[in-house]
């Protein structure tokens, strides 16, 4: 008889921190102490609080252990499992000053304001065991749809729920399905975008790693709604764990008769296949993605016609991303009004964000639409490390913009983010502090989009390269104010004339930083100074003679011998030799070196 369950995070982050080895060590230790028949060890998906991984939760107590190492396994088994004593030192520390510890993950500030719908099963079930998914109401929504509802009724529920696409611009999901249903063609396709190319984004990956059946079931429901019998999940090959678990889930669903022919004896047929992407960011655009599934070069096509009329293999097609599908089964089971009761007037439900950058609690969060950025950063995210000041948050990845401190209290939804110069995107949320240079941030994202452009249209292929050249001039101190004006004009030209969403949104990081941080651009140009001390071409290191003790530590660590001086005498830096690596400042014990 099983008296205890030990759940260990098996998401990509924790796996990279040896969670699989921890599971193996747990099983070995339990067997050695004769407990292997009483305790079950399960590898789950992501718990969310990635900053504290590897994470382990022991039931029935619900004790959540953080930063678990192989060396902790024996103590956990001996103390907790055998003797019933909680290992307090491994519990989550809520307050560093008081060292207040919290036993349950649900009791942490990180989780208190979250509402988990898309992430309902992540960190709760074994993603490779279909029985555990079924035990959490799995495939009940599909059964309800096939036996009790018409396709039109399914679409009506999705429409009334207010669910908007979670992959970018937020187009109403039900409307997309309605258009595809209306298309007069006997062959239609259902596609899932699991490519997720935004830097810092890992929402879709985590859902597929922790709850792949929720996407499979939702795609079957979508297929029934529009009249399709074939679906494809387009997933990046760099997600090996997600690919593996998704394939296992598909095979299990086929074995149980939940995919294939005559599902639930209703005569409905639906097959699902995986297609691997090679990591091209442009293939996140729907027409490019479908072209790639067809085995061709992933390039976008002009619209109209839209995919609902002419998509994959020139047949009517719907494409939603992983998170969008992950909401469908809950909407069917709980009703449109239940989902619509959450969020804001025009943005219903919840949104999953990958919280990263300069934040204490990096990880995966799901919040009701309308939650403010301040709540996400300071209550859920635990604030900025090292007492630094918040400067900006980037949402929407390379297609989005930077949100400054004056908009910390703006409720997060599709329309509000667009109004302040950003966008929801797929859900990456990167936090920046006072040490970030906003010109450098804009340059980083533009370098990414220039590299990822398919090159099909001139405004994107050439325009963004010229834009990047302007940013290079600014960060190297060679630009003029006329260059700044010309760069801004070029941004709008690229937005208005590019073929697809990649080119149309590529200038957004530049425009948003110009809008809110123009003073930083002007400091680079007029004063040849980077206020954050990031742009190497515009900074130099100085030694304060009144503070320098002549310990020689800076000179000994300088890789190019640019520092000279006698022992116990103030040292000097030869700026002609200095490569601006910062090792001297990092090693100075007397705070005598600063960057200007």
Coordinates of C-alpha atoms in Angstrom, one line a residue:
X1 CA 0.0 0.0 0.0
X2 CA 1.3 3.4 -1.0
X3 CA 1.4 5.8 2.0
X4 CA 3.5 8.6 0.5
X5 CA 4.2 10.2 -2.8
X6 CA 7.3 12.1 -3.7
X7 CA 7.0 14.4 -6.7
X8 CA 10.1 15.7 -8.3
X9 CA 10.2 18.4 -11.0
X10 CA 11.1 17.0 -14.4
X11 CA 10.9 20.2 -16.3
X12 CA 13.9 21.3 -18.5
X13 CA 15.3 23.6 -15.8
X14 CA 15.3 21.1 -13.0
X15 CA 16.4 18.3 -15.3
X16 CA 19.5 20.4 -16.1
X17 CA 20.1 20.6 -12.4
X18 CA 20.1 16.8 -12.1
X19 CA 16.5 16.1 -11.0
X20 CA 16.6 12.8 -12.9
X21 CA 19.6 11.7 -10.9
X22 CA 17.8 12.8 -7.7
X23 CA 14.9 10.5 -8.7
X24 CA 17.2 7.6 -9.3
X25 CA 19.0 8.2 -5.9
X26 CA 15.6 8.5 -4.2
X27 CA 14.5 5.1 -5.5
X28 CA 17.8 3.5 -4.5
X29 CA 17.7 4.9 -1.0
X30 CA 14.0 4.0 -0.5
X31 CA 14.8 0.4 -1.6
X32 CA 17.9 0.3 0.7
X33 CA 15.7 1.3 3.7
X34 CA 12.9 -1.1 2.7
X35 CA 10.4 1.7 1.8
X36 CA 10.1 1.2 -1.9
X37 CA 6.7 -0.6 -1.6
X38 CA 5.3 2.2 0.5
X39 CA 6.5 5.3 -1.2
X40 CA 6.0 6.2 -4.9
X41 CA 8.4 8.6 -6.7
X42 CA 7.0 10.5 -9.6
X43 CA 8.7 12.9 -12.0
X44 CA 6.3 15.7 -12.9
X45 CA 6.3 18.8 -15.0
X46 CA 7.4 22.3 -13.9
X47 CA 6.1 23.5 -10.4
X48 CA 6.7 27.1 -11.5
X49 CA 9.2 28.4 -9.0
X50 CA 12.2 27.7 -11.2
X51 CA 14.5 29.9 -9.1
X52 CA 14.3 27.3 -6.4
X53 CA 14.9 24.2 -8.5
X54 CA 15.3 21.3 -8.3
X55 CA 12.0 21.2 -6.4
X56 CA 10.6 18.1 -4.5
X57 CA 7.2 17.9 -2.9
X58 CA 6.4 15.1 -0.4
X59 CA 2.8 14.1 0.2
X60 CA 0.6 13.7 2.2
X61 CA 2.2 16.6 4.1
X62 CA 2.8 18.7 1.0
X63 CA 6.3 19.7 2.2
X64 CA 8.0 21.5 -0.7
X65 CA 11.8 21.2 -0.6
X66 CA 13.9 23.6 -2.6
X67 CA 17.4 23.5 -4.2
X68 CA 17.5 19.7 -3.5
X69 CA 20.9 18.2 -4.1
X70 CA 21.9 14.5 -4.4
X71 CA 23.5 14.9 -1.0
X72 CA 20.1 15.7 0.5
X73 CA 18.4 12.5 -0.6
X74 CA 19.4 10.3 2.3
X75 CA 18.4 12.9 4.9
X76 CA 15.0 13.4 3.3
X77 CA 14.3 9.6 3.2
X78 CA 15.6 9.0 6.8
X79 CA 14.2 12.1 8.5
X80 CA 10.9 12.8 6.6
X81 CA 9.8 9.4 5.1
X82 CA 11.1 7.1 7.9
X83 CA 10.8 9.3 11.0
X84 CA 8.1 11.8 9.9
X85 CA 10.3 14.9 10.6
X86 CA 10.2 17.8 8.1
X87 CA 13.6 18.8 6.9
X88 CA 13.2 22.5 7.7
X89 CA 16.5 23.7 6.1
X90 CA 15.2 22.7 2.6
X91 CA 11.9 24.6 2.9
X92 CA 11.2 27.8 0.9
X93 CA 12.6 30.9 2.6
X94 CA 9.9 33.6 2.3
X95 CA 11.8 36.4 4.1
X96 CA 15.6 36.4 4.1
X97 CA 15.8 38.8 7.0
X98 CA 13.7 36.7 9.4
X99 CA 14.5 33.4 7.7
X100 CA 10.8 32.7 7.7
X101 CA 10.2 29.3 6.0
X102 CA 7.0 28.1 4.3
X103 CA 6.2 24.4 4.0
X104 CA 3.7 24.3 1.2
X105 CA 4.3 25.8 -2.2
X106 CA 0.7 27.0 -2.3
X107 CA 1.4 29.1 0.8
X108 CA 4.3 31.1 -0.7
X109 CA 3.8 34.7 -2.0
X110 CA 4.8 33.3 -5.4
X111 CA 1.7 31.2 -5.6
X112 CA -0.9 33.2 -3.6
X113 CA -2.1 35.5 -6.4
X114 CA -1.9 32.9 -9.2
X115 CA -4.9 31.2 -10.7
X116 CA -3.9 28.0 -12.5
X117 CA -6.0 27.0 -15.5
X118 CA -3.5 26.3 -18.3
X119 CA -1.0 25.1 -15.7
X120 CA -3.6 23.1 -13.7
X121 CA -1.8 19.8 -13.9
X122 CA 1.8 20.9 -14.2
X123 CA 3.7 19.7 -11.2
X124 CA 0.8 17.7 -10.1
X125 CA 0.6 14.6 -12.4
X126 CA 3.0 12.3 -14.1
X127 CA 2.9 13.6 -17.7
X128 CA 3.9 10.2 -19.1
X129 CA 0.9 8.4 -17.4
X130 CA -2.4 8.9 -19.2
X131 CA -4.3 7.4 -16.2
X132 CA -3.2 10.3 -14.0
X133 CA -4.5 12.8 -16.6
X134 CA -7.8 10.9 -16.7
X135 CA -7.9 11.0 -12.9
X136 CA -7.9 14.8 -13.1
X137 CA -11.0 14.9 -15.4
X138 CA -8.9 14.2 -18.5
X139 CA -10.8 13.5 -21.8
X140 CA -14.2 14.3 -20.1
X141 CA -14.4 17.5 -22.2
X142 CA -13.9 15.5 -25.4
X143 CA -16.5 13.0 -24.3
X144 CA -18.9 15.8 -23.5
X145 CA -18.4 17.5 -26.9
X146 CA -18.7 14.3 -29.0
X147 CA -21.8 13.0 -27.2
X148 CA -23.7 16.0 -26.1
X149 CA -22.8 19.0 -28.3
X150 CA -22.9 20.0 -31.9
X151 CA -19.8 21.6 -33.5
X152 CA -21.7 24.9 -33.6
X153 CA -22.4 24.7 -29.9
X154 CA -18.7 24.1 -29.2
X155 CA -17.7 27.1 -31.1
X156 CA -20.4 29.2 -29.4
X157 CA -19.0 28.3 -26.0
X158 CA -15.5 29.2 -27.0
X159 CA -16.8 32.5 -28.4
X160 CA -18.8 33.4 -25.3
X161 CA -15.8 32.6 -23.1
X162 CA -13.9 35.5 -24.6
X163 CA -10.7 33.3 -25.0
X164 CA -8.2 35.2 -27.2
X165 CA -5.2 33.6 -28.8
X166 CA -2.3 33.4 -26.3
X167 CA 0.4 33.4 -28.9
X168 CA 0.7 37.0 -30.0
X169 CA -1.9 39.5 -31.1
X170 CA -4.8 38.0 -29.2
X171 CA -7.3 37.2 -32.0
X172 CA -10.6 35.7 -30.7
X173 CA -10.2 31.9 -30.7
X174 CA -13.8 31.1 -31.3
X175 CA -13.9 33.5 -34.3
X176 CA -11.0 31.7 -35.9
X177 CA -12.8 28.4 -35.4
X178 CA -16.0 29.8 -36.8
X179 CA -14.3 31.0 -40.0
X180 CA -12.8 27.5 -40.5
X181 CA -16.1 25.8 -39.8
X182 CA -17.8 27.9 -42.5
X183 CA -15.2 27.1 -45.2
X184 CA -16.7 24.7 -47.7
X185 CA -14.0 22.0 -48.0
X186 CA -14.2 18.4 -47.0
X187 CA -10.5 18.4 -45.9
X188 CA -9.4 20.7 -43.0
X189 CA -6.5 20.8 -40.6
X190 CA -5.9 21.6 -37.0
X191 CA -2.4 22.9 -36.1
X192 CA -0.7 23.7 -32.8
X193 CA 2.2 26.3 -32.7
X194 CA 4.7 25.0 -30.1
X195 CA 7.6 26.7 -31.7
X196 CA 8.0 29.4 -29.0
X197 CA 10.9 31.3 -30.3
X198 CA 10.9 34.4 -28.1
X199 CA 14.1 34.8 -26.0
X200 CA 13.3 34.0 -22.4
X201 CA 10.0 32.3 -23.1
X202 CA 9.3 28.8 -21.9
X203 CA 5.5 28.7 -21.2
X204 CA 4.5 26.4 -24.0
X205 CA 7.4 24.1 -23.4
X206 CA 6.4 23.7 -19.7
X207 CA 2.8 22.9 -20.6
X208 CA 3.9 20.2 -23.0
X209 CA 6.4 18.8 -20.5
X210 CA 3.9 18.8 -17.7
X211 CA 0.5 18.2 -19.2
X212 CA 0.7 17.1 -22.9
X213 CA -2.7 15.4 -22.9
X214 CA -4.5 18.8 -22.3
X215 CA -3.3 19.9 -25.7
X216 CA -4.1 16.7 -27.4
X217 CA -7.6 16.7 -26.1
X218 CA -8.2 20.3 -27.0
X219 CA -7.0 19.8 -30.5
X220 CA -9.4 16.9 -30.9
X221 CA -12.2 19.2 -29.7
X222 CA -11.1 21.9 -32.2
X223 CA -11.0 19.3 -35.0
X224 CA -14.6 18.2 -34.2
X225 CA -15.7 21.9 -34.1
X226 CA -14.4 22.8 -37.5
X227 CA -14.8 19.4 -39.2
X228 CA -11.2 18.1 -39.4
X229 CA -9.7 14.7 -39.0
X230 CA -6.0 15.5 -39.0
X231 CA -3.8 17.6 -36.8
X232 CA -0.2 18.6 -36.5
X233 CA 1.9 19.9 -33.5
X234 CA 4.7 22.0 -34.8
X235 CA 7.3 22.0 -32.1
X236 CA 11.0 23.1 -32.0
X237 CA 13.5 20.3 -32.0
X238 CA 15.4 22.1 -29.2
X239 CA 12.6 20.9 -26.8
X240 CA 13.6 17.2 -26.5
X241 CA 11.8 16.5 -23.2
X242 CA 8.6 18.1 -24.5
X243 CA 8.8 16.2 -27.8
X244 CA 9.4 12.9 -26.0
X245 CA 6.5 13.4 -23.6
X246 CA 4.1 14.6 -26.3
X247 CA 4.9 11.5 -28.4
X248 CA 4.3 9.3 -25.4
X249 CA 1.0 11.0 -24.8
X250 CA -0.1 10.6 -28.4
X251 CA 0.8 6.9 -28.4
X252 CA -1.1 6.4 -25.1
X253 CA -4.2 8.3 -26.4
X254 CA -4.2 6.1 -29.5
X255 CA -3.9 3.0 -27.4
X256 CA -6.9 4.1 -25.3
X257 CA -9.0 4.9 -28.4
X258 CA -8.9 8.7 -27.7
X259 CA -7.1 9.3 -31.0
X260 CA -7.7 7.5 -34.3
X261 CA -11.0 6.2 -35.6
X262 CA -14.5 6.2 -34.1
X263 CA -13.5 8.0 -30.9
X264 CA -16.0 7.2 -28.1
X265 CA -18.0 5.2 -30.7
X266 CA -19.3 8.4 -32.2
X267 CA -17.9 8.0 -35.7
X268 CA -15.5 10.9 -35.2
X269 CA -12.0 10.3 -36.5
X270 CA -8.9 12.4 -35.6
X271 CA -5.2 11.7 -36.0
X272 CA -2.3 13.8 -34.6
X273 CA 1.3 14.0 -35.7
X274 CA 4.4 15.9 -34.6
X275 CA 6.4 18.0 -36.9
X276 CA 9.8 19.3 -35.7
X277 CA 11.0 22.9 -36.4
X278 CA 14.6 23.7 -36.8
X279 CA 14.4 26.8 -34.6
X280 CA 13.6 29.5 -37.1
X281 CA 11.8 32.4 -35.3
X282 CA 9.9 33.4 -38.4
X283 CA 8.2 30.0 -38.3
X284 CA 6.2 31.3 -35.3
X285 CA 4.2 33.3 -38.0
X286 CA 1.3 31.1 -39.0
X287 CA 1.8 31.0 -42.8
X288 CA 5.5 30.4 -42.4
X289 CA 4.8 27.6 -39.9
X290 CA 2.4 25.9 -42.3
X291 CA 4.9 26.2 -45.2
X292 CA 7.5 24.5 -43.0
X293 CA 5.0 21.6 -42.1
X294 CA 4.6 21.1 -45.8
X295 CA 8.4 20.5 -46.0
X296 CA 9.3 23.8 -47.7
X297 CA 11.4 26.7 -46.6
X298 CA 9.6 28.5 -43.8
X299 CA 8.6 31.8 -45.4
X300 CA 5.5 33.8 -44.8
X301 CA 2.8 34.5 -47.4
X302 CA 0.6 37.5 -47.9
X303 CA -2.8 37.5 -46.3
X304 CA -5.6 37.3 -47.4
X305 CA -6.4 34.5 -48.0
X306 CA -6.2 33.7 -44.3
X307 CA -5.4 30.1 -43.2
X308 CA -9.1 29.5 -42.2
X309 CA -9.8 29.7 -45.9
X310 CA -6.6 28.5 -47.4
X311 CA -3.9 27.3 -45.1
X312 CA -1.9 24.0 -44.7
X313 CA -1.7 22.2 -48.1
X314 CA -4.1 25.0 -49.3
X315 CA -6.9 23.6 -47.2
X316 CA -8.8 25.5 -44.4
X317 CA -6.7 25.4 -41.3
X318 CA -6.8 26.7 -37.7
X319 CA -3.6 27.4 -35.8
X320 CA -3.5 28.1 -32.1
X321 CA -0.6 28.0 -29.7
X322 CA -0.1 25.5 -26.8
X323 CA -1.4 27.8 -24.0
X324 CA -4.6 28.6 -26.0
X325 CA -5.4 24.9 -26.4
X326 CA -4.6 24.3 -22.7
X327 CA -7.6 26.5 -21.7
X328 CA -10.1 24.7 -24.0
X329 CA -11.0 21.6 -21.9
X330 CA -11.5 23.7 -18.8
X331 CA -13.9 26.1 -20.6
X332 CA -15.9 23.1 -22.0
X333 CA -16.2 21.5 -18.6
X334 CA -16.8 24.7 -16.5
X335 CA -18.7 26.8 -19.0
X336 CA -18.1 30.0 -20.9
X337 CA -19.4 32.2 -18.0
X338 CA -16.8 30.7 -15.6
X339 CA -13.9 31.6 -17.8
X340 CA -15.4 35.0 -18.7
X341 CA -15.7 35.9 -15.0
X342 CA -12.0 36.2 -14.8
X343 CA -9.8 38.9 -16.3
X344 CA -10.9 42.3 -17.8
X345 CA -13.7 43.3 -20.1
X346 CA -11.8 42.6 -23.3
X347 CA -9.2 40.2 -22.0
X348 CA -10.8 37.2 -20.3
X349 CA -9.2 34.4 -18.3
X350 CA -5.6 34.1 -17.2
X351 CA -2.2 34.5 -18.8
X352 CA 0.9 32.5 -18.3
X353 CA 4.2 34.4 -18.1
X354 CA 7.8 33.3 -18.1
X355 CA 9.2 35.6 -15.5
X356 CA 12.9 36.2 -16.0
X357 CA 15.8 38.7 -15.9
X358 CA 16.5 40.8 -12.8
X359 CA 14.0 39.2 -10.5
X360 CA 14.3 37.1 -7.4
X361 CA 11.6 34.5 -8.2
X362 CA 12.3 33.6 -11.8
X363 CA 9.8 31.0 -13.1
X364 CA 6.4 30.3 -14.6
X365 CA 3.4 32.2 -13.3
X366 CA -0.3 32.2 -14.3
X367 CA -2.3 35.3 -13.3
X368 CA -5.8 36.7 -14.1
X369 CA -5.8 39.3 -16.8
X370 CA -5.8 42.7 -15.2
X371 CA -3.1 41.9 -12.6
X372 CA -0.7 44.8 -12.5
X373 CA 3.0 44.6 -13.4
X374 CA 3.8 45.8 -9.9
X375 CA 2.0 42.8 -8.4
X376 CA 3.8 40.4 -10.7
X377 CA 7.3 41.9 -10.0
X378 CA 7.1 42.7 -6.3
X379 CA 4.6 40.3 -4.8
X380 CA 4.8 37.2 -7.0
X381 CA 8.3 37.8 -8.3
X382 CA 9.8 38.8 -5.0
X383 CA 11.3 42.1 -6.2
X384 CA 14.6 43.1 -7.7
X385 CA 17.8 41.4 -6.4
X386 CA 20.4 43.3 -4.4
X387 CA 18.1 46.2 -3.6
X388 CA 18.4 47.5 -7.2
X389 CA 15.7 49.8 -8.7
X390 CA 13.3 48.6 -11.3
X391 CA 13.9 50.2 -14.7
X392 CA 11.7 48.4 -17.2
X393 CA 10.0 45.1 -18.2
X394 CA 10.1 43.7 -21.7
X395 CA 6.9 41.9 -22.8
X396 CA 6.3 40.3 -26.1
X397 CA 9.9 39.4 -26.8
X398 CA 11.5 40.9 -29.9
X399 CA 8.0 41.9 -31.1
X400 CA 7.2 43.8 -27.9
X401 CA 8.3 46.8 -26.0
X402 CA 9.7 48.0 -22.7
X403 CA 7.4 49.1 -20.0
X404 CA 8.9 51.8 -17.7
X405 CA 8.4 52.4 -14.0
X406 CA 5.6 54.9 -14.6
X407 CA 3.4 52.1 -15.9
X408 CA 3.9 49.6 -13.1
X409 CA 0.3 49.9 -12.1
X410 CA -1.3 49.4 -15.5
X411 CA -3.4 46.3 -15.5
X412 CA -1.9 43.7 -17.8
X413 CA -4.2 42.9 -20.8
X414 CA -3.9 42.9 -24.6
X415 CA -5.2 46.4 -25.1
X416 CA -3.4 48.1 -22.2
X417 CA -0.1 46.8 -23.3
X418 CA -0.5 47.9 -26.8
X419 CA -1.6 51.4 -25.6
X420 CA 1.7 51.8 -23.7
X421 CA 3.8 50.6 -26.7
X422 CA 4.3 47.0 -25.9
X423 CA 2.3 43.8 -26.5
X424 CA 1.3 40.6 -24.8
X425 CA 3.1 38.3 -27.2
X426 CA 3.4 34.7 -26.1
X427 CA 4.2 35.6 -22.5
X428 CA 7.8 36.3 -22.0
X429 CA 8.4 38.9 -19.3
X430 CA 12.0 40.0 -18.8
X431 CA 12.7 42.4 -15.9
X432 CA 15.5 45.0 -16.0
X433 CA 17.1 47.1 -13.3
X434 CA 19.1 50.3 -13.1
X435 CA 22.2 48.5 -14.5
X436 CA 20.6 47.8 -17.8
X437 CA 21.2 50.1 -20.8
X438 CA 18.0 50.5 -22.7
X439 CA 19.8 51.3 -26.0
X440 CA 21.8 48.1 -25.5
X441 CA 18.5 46.2 -24.8
X442 CA 17.0 47.5 -28.1
X443 CA 20.1 46.5 -29.9
X444 CA 20.0 43.0 -28.4
X445 CA 16.5 42.3 -29.6
X446 CA 17.1 43.8 -33.0
X447 CA 20.2 41.7 -33.5
X448 CA 17.9 38.7 -32.9
X449 CA 15.3 39.7 -35.4
X450 CA 17.9 40.6 -38.1
X451 CA 19.4 37.2 -37.6
X452 CA 16.0 35.5 -37.7
X453 CA 14.5 37.4 -40.7
X454 CA 13.7 35.0 -43.6
X455 CA 14.9 37.6 -46.1
X456 CA 11.8 37.4 -48.3
X457 CA 10.8 41.1 -48.1
X458 CA 13.1 44.1 -48.5
X459 CA 11.8 46.3 -45.7
X460 CA 12.6 43.6 -43.1
X461 CA 15.7 42.1 -44.8
X462 CA 17.4 45.5 -45.5
X463 CA 15.5 47.9 -43.2
X464 CA 16.3 46.1 -40.0
X465 CA 20.0 45.8 -40.9
X466 CA 20.1 49.6 -41.4
X467 CA 18.3 50.0 -38.1
X468 CA 20.9 47.9 -36.4
X469 CA 23.7 50.0 -38.0
X470 CA 22.2 53.1 -36.4
X471 CA 22.1 51.4 -33.0
X472 CA 25.8 50.3 -33.5
X473 CA 26.7 53.9 -34.2
X474 CA 24.9 55.1 -31.1
X475 CA 26.4 52.6 -28.7
X476 CA 29.9 53.3 -30.1
X477 CA 29.5 57.1 -29.7
X478 CA 29.6 57.9 -33.4
X479 CA 26.0 58.9 -34.1
X480 CA 24.4 62.3 -34.5
X481 CA 21.0 63.6 -33.5
X482 CA 20.1 63.5 -37.2
X483 CA 20.8 59.8 -37.1
X484 CA 18.3 59.5 -34.2
X485 CA 15.6 61.2 -36.2
X486 CA 16.4 59.1 -39.3
X487 CA 16.3 55.9 -37.3
X488 CA 12.9 56.7 -35.9
X489 CA 11.5 57.4 -39.4
X490 CA 13.0 54.1 -40.6
X491 CA 11.2 52.2 -37.8
X492 CA 7.8 53.4 -39.0
X493 CA 8.7 52.6 -42.6
X494 CA 9.6 49.0 -41.6
X495 CA 6.4 48.6 -39.6
X496 CA 4.2 49.8 -42.5
X497 CA 5.8 47.9 -45.3
X498 CA 7.1 44.5 -44.0
X499 CA 5.3 41.4 -45.2
X500 CA 4.7 39.5 -41.9
X501 CA 4.5 40.1 -38.2
X502 CA 8.2 39.6 -37.7
X503 CA 9.2 42.6 -39.7
X504 CA 6.1 44.7 -38.7
X505 CA 7.0 44.4 -35.0
X506 CA 10.8 44.3 -35.2
X507 CA 11.2 48.0 -34.5
X508 CA 9.0 47.9 -31.4
X509 CA 11.8 47.6 -28.9
X510 CA 13.5 50.6 -30.5
X511 CA 10.4 52.7 -30.6
X512 CA 9.4 51.9 -27.0
X513 CA 12.8 52.7 -25.7
X514 CA 12.9 55.9 -27.7
X515 CA 9.5 56.8 -26.2
X516 CA 10.4 56.2 -22.6
X517 CA 14.2 56.4 -22.5
X518 CA 15.1 59.0 -25.1
X519 CA 17.4 60.7 -22.6
X520 CA 19.7 57.6 -22.6
X521 CA 19.9 57.7 -26.4
X522 CA 20.8 61.4 -26.2
X523 CA 23.4 60.8 -23.5
X524 CA 25.1 58.3 -25.9
X525 CA 25.0 60.8 -28.7
X526 CA 25.6 64.2 -27.1
X527 CA 27.8 63.2 -24.2
X528 CA 29.4 60.0 -25.5
X529 CA 28.3 58.4 -22.3
X530 CA 26.4 55.3 -21.4
X531 CA 24.4 56.1 -18.2
X532 CA 24.2 52.5 -17.2
X533 CA 27.9 51.9 -17.9
X534 CA 27.2 49.0 -20.3
X535 CA 28.3 50.1 -23.7
X536 CA 32.0 49.4 -23.7
X537 CA 33.0 51.9 -26.4
X538 CA 31.7 54.7 -24.2
X539 CA 33.1 53.8 -20.8
X540 CA 36.5 53.7 -19.1
X541 CA 37.7 52.7 -15.7
X542 CA 39.3 55.0 -13.2
X543 CA 41.2 54.5 -9.9
X544 CA 40.5 56.9 -7.1
X545 CA 44.0 57.7 -5.7
X546 CA 42.5 58.6 -2.3
X547 CA 41.0 55.2 -1.9
X548 CA 43.6 53.0 -3.5
X549 CA 45.8 51.2 -0.9
X550 CA 48.3 49.9 -3.4
X551 CA 47.5 46.2 -2.7
X552 CA 48.3 45.3 -6.4
X553 CA 45.3 43.0 -6.6
X554 CA 43.8 44.9 -9.6
X555 CA 47.2 44.8 -11.4
X556 CA 47.6 41.1 -10.8
X557 CA 44.1 40.3 -12.2
X558 CA 44.4 42.6 -15.3
X559 CA 44.7 40.3 -18.3
X560 CA 46.5 42.9 -20.5
X561 CA 48.8 44.5 -17.9
X562 CA 47.1 47.9 -18.2
X563 CA 47.5 48.8 -14.5
X564 CA 50.8 50.0 -13.0
X565 CA 51.9 51.2 -9.6
X566 CA 54.1 50.3 -6.7
X567 CA 53.1 48.4 -3.6
X568 CA 51.2 50.6 -1.1
X569 CA 51.0 53.4 -3.7
X570 CA 48.0 54.5 -5.7
X571 CA 47.8 52.7 -9.1
X572 CA 46.9 54.0 -12.5
X573 CA 45.1 52.5 -15.5
X574 CA 46.5 52.9 -19.0
X575 CA 43.3 53.5 -21.0
X576 CA 45.0 52.7 -24.3
X577 CA 45.7 49.2 -23.1
X578 CA 42.5 48.6 -21.1
X579 CA 40.1 46.2 -22.7
X580 CA 37.3 47.2 -20.3
X581 CA 36.8 43.7 -18.9
X582 CA 36.0 45.0 -15.5
X583 CA 38.1 42.5 -13.6
X584 CA 40.0 45.2 -11.8
X585 CA 36.8 46.7 -10.3
X586 CA 35.5 43.2 -9.5
X587 CA 38.6 42.4 -7.5
X588 CA 39.1 45.7 -5.8
X589 CA 38.5 45.4 -2.0
X590 CA 38.5 49.1 -1.3
X591 CA 35.9 50.4 -3.8
X592 CA 38.6 52.4 -5.4
X593 CA 37.8 51.6 -9.0
X594 CA 34.8 52.9 -10.8
X595 CA 33.5 53.0 -14.4
X596 CA 32.7 56.3 -16.0

